[in-house]
Amino acid sequence: MGIATINPATGETLQTFEALTDAGTETKLALADSCFVQYRNTPMPERSQWLMKAADILEGDRVRFGEMMTLEMGKTLKSAIAEVEKCALVCRYYAERAAEFLADVPAQTDASQSFVRYQPLGVILAVMPWNFPFWQVFRFAAPALMAGNVGLLKHSSNVPQCALAIEEIFQKAGFPDGAFQTLLVGADKVASIIADDRVKAATLTGSEPAGMSLAAAAGKQIKKVVLELGGSDPFIVLESADLDAAVSTAVTARLLNNGQSCIAAKRFIVVDAIADSFEKRLVEKFEAMKIGDPMDKDTDLGPLATPSILKDLDWQVQESVNVGAKLLTGGKPLSDRKGNFYLPTILTDIPAGSPAEAEEFFGPVALLFRVKDIDAAIKLANATPFGLGASAWTNVEAERDRLINEIEAGAVFINGMVKSDPRLPFGGIKRSGYGRELGIQGIHEFVNIKTVWVR
Ligand code: NDP
């Protein structure tokens, strides 16, 4: 696929972009490298002021940036605007807290003075996905820039306007030339960029194959990588749960971002005692969703980002049904309009070995499992190669403690949906990746944690 803006709601190609030549990439790498030499010494209050300005620019132009995202990848405009606002929040969070997070940490040893100092690494490559085209980038960039690193962004090929707009935001905010640059290049260029001596580390959010490929290329050069990959997050509902709240949250947690979120609830694991009621209400709510033009403020569900996501998702659904899964609602693309629209879908009676049992579904498809009790719920929740987030619903304290302790995931949310928050670390275990973004842990990923010992 070339680098282009293709409206997912109509299929129309709106703009195509020339990929950067190798010489163009070299110019940007050289600029990033020379920028770092100066930038690493800029005083923290100055970086902070620039990041605050970036937050102001984001908020001031939230509608334009929101429309850009909706046009390029199909999320509803209201959610796109909320995403821009969240980016402003993460900028302000790190602008205010970075000095504290990166302050020297004294240690009592046999030295007259010993402490830990956090220093920037240099040029960091960020390979980013289209599903949250602004948020995924800002949650990397805000801590990285505050720590004194410089950023190179290789964004998904279907969101080039977003990629260029983000570069411009940092420029306008006052960051020096080269502190944050976008490289309009295809995925085939990533390995050579990470191999370049001037690039010190990388972060990738996206699919497992992309993560494996980047980690392998970085591994050859002994360079650090943070990976935020897929998930098949469980949403467990036990008998004591507030069912109204659980069902409404289940709908939001599954259909958020037209179903294309790594931390979307994907497997709904419900105990038998309440399963009939949960299922009935979930089906009703899925069928009440308003599908349509994502620019329209009344739309709940827009199109999938690309025709291939739609095709892959439909294949997973059909294949699961072919081997015995029961379709409760949906199960096909919308046939009466152009664009990558897929009906909100629920599958149950999911057989072992089917795609619905084993794979991530990146679209508006809920997978409903019935279990006997909490033991079976936890066992099923953990029976996946992924381990990103988990949402669990109960009002029994002992059950809550078991869920927190026994679920294999980077995050457990009790009586709420999994979401990212600048104040809390975010990331996965198992095949969902490694490393953390956000919080104090996020800003410590791309620093040299230097031990200092003075006699
Ligand atoms: P990809 O993982 O292919 O794309 C994400 C980013 O990685 C893009 O910038 C892409 O560039 C780049 N990339 C792709 N292949 C490589 C590679 N071999 N080496 C280095 N970089 C690479 O996601 P897709 O857009 O193809 O989506 C496919 C699936 O990925 C989804 O169905 C979903 O399961 C998962 N996904 C998960 C996300 C998450 O939030 N965890 C986000 C997006 C996708 P380019 O666009 O140029 O190919």
PDB file of C-alpha atoms in Angstrom, residues 45 72 89 111 132 164 210 218 245 333 339 349 357 383:
ATOM      1  CA  PRO A  45      11.490  24.653  32.181  1.00  0.00           C
ATOM      2  CA  GLU A  72      -8.139   9.207   7.351  1.00  0.00           C
ATOM      3  CA  LEU A  89      -3.661  16.271  28.821  1.00  0.00           C
ATOM      4  CA  ALA A 111      30.477   6.348  48.807  1.00  0.00           C
ATOM      5  CA  PHE A 132      -5.376   6.355  17.643  1.00  0.00           C
ATOM      6  CA  LEU A 164       2.584  15.673   9.154  1.00  0.00           C
ATOM      7  CA  ALA A 210       5.368  -5.699  12.952  1.00  0.00           C
ATOM      8  CA  ALA A 218      16.768  -3.800  16.933  1.00  0.00           C
ATOM      9  CA  ALA A 245     -23.390  -0.945  34.566  1.00  0.00           C
ATOM     10  CA  PRO A 333     -20.454  -6.073   6.185  1.00  0.00           C
ATOM     11  CA  GLY A 339     -17.010   2.096   2.789  1.00  0.00           C
ATOM     12  CA  ASP A 349     -20.888 -21.178  21.769  1.00  0.00           C
ATOM     13  CA  GLU A 357     -11.293 -18.745  20.564  1.00  0.00           C
ATOM     14  CA  ALA A 383      -6.040 -19.006  28.218  1.00  0.00           C
TER      15      ALA A 383
END
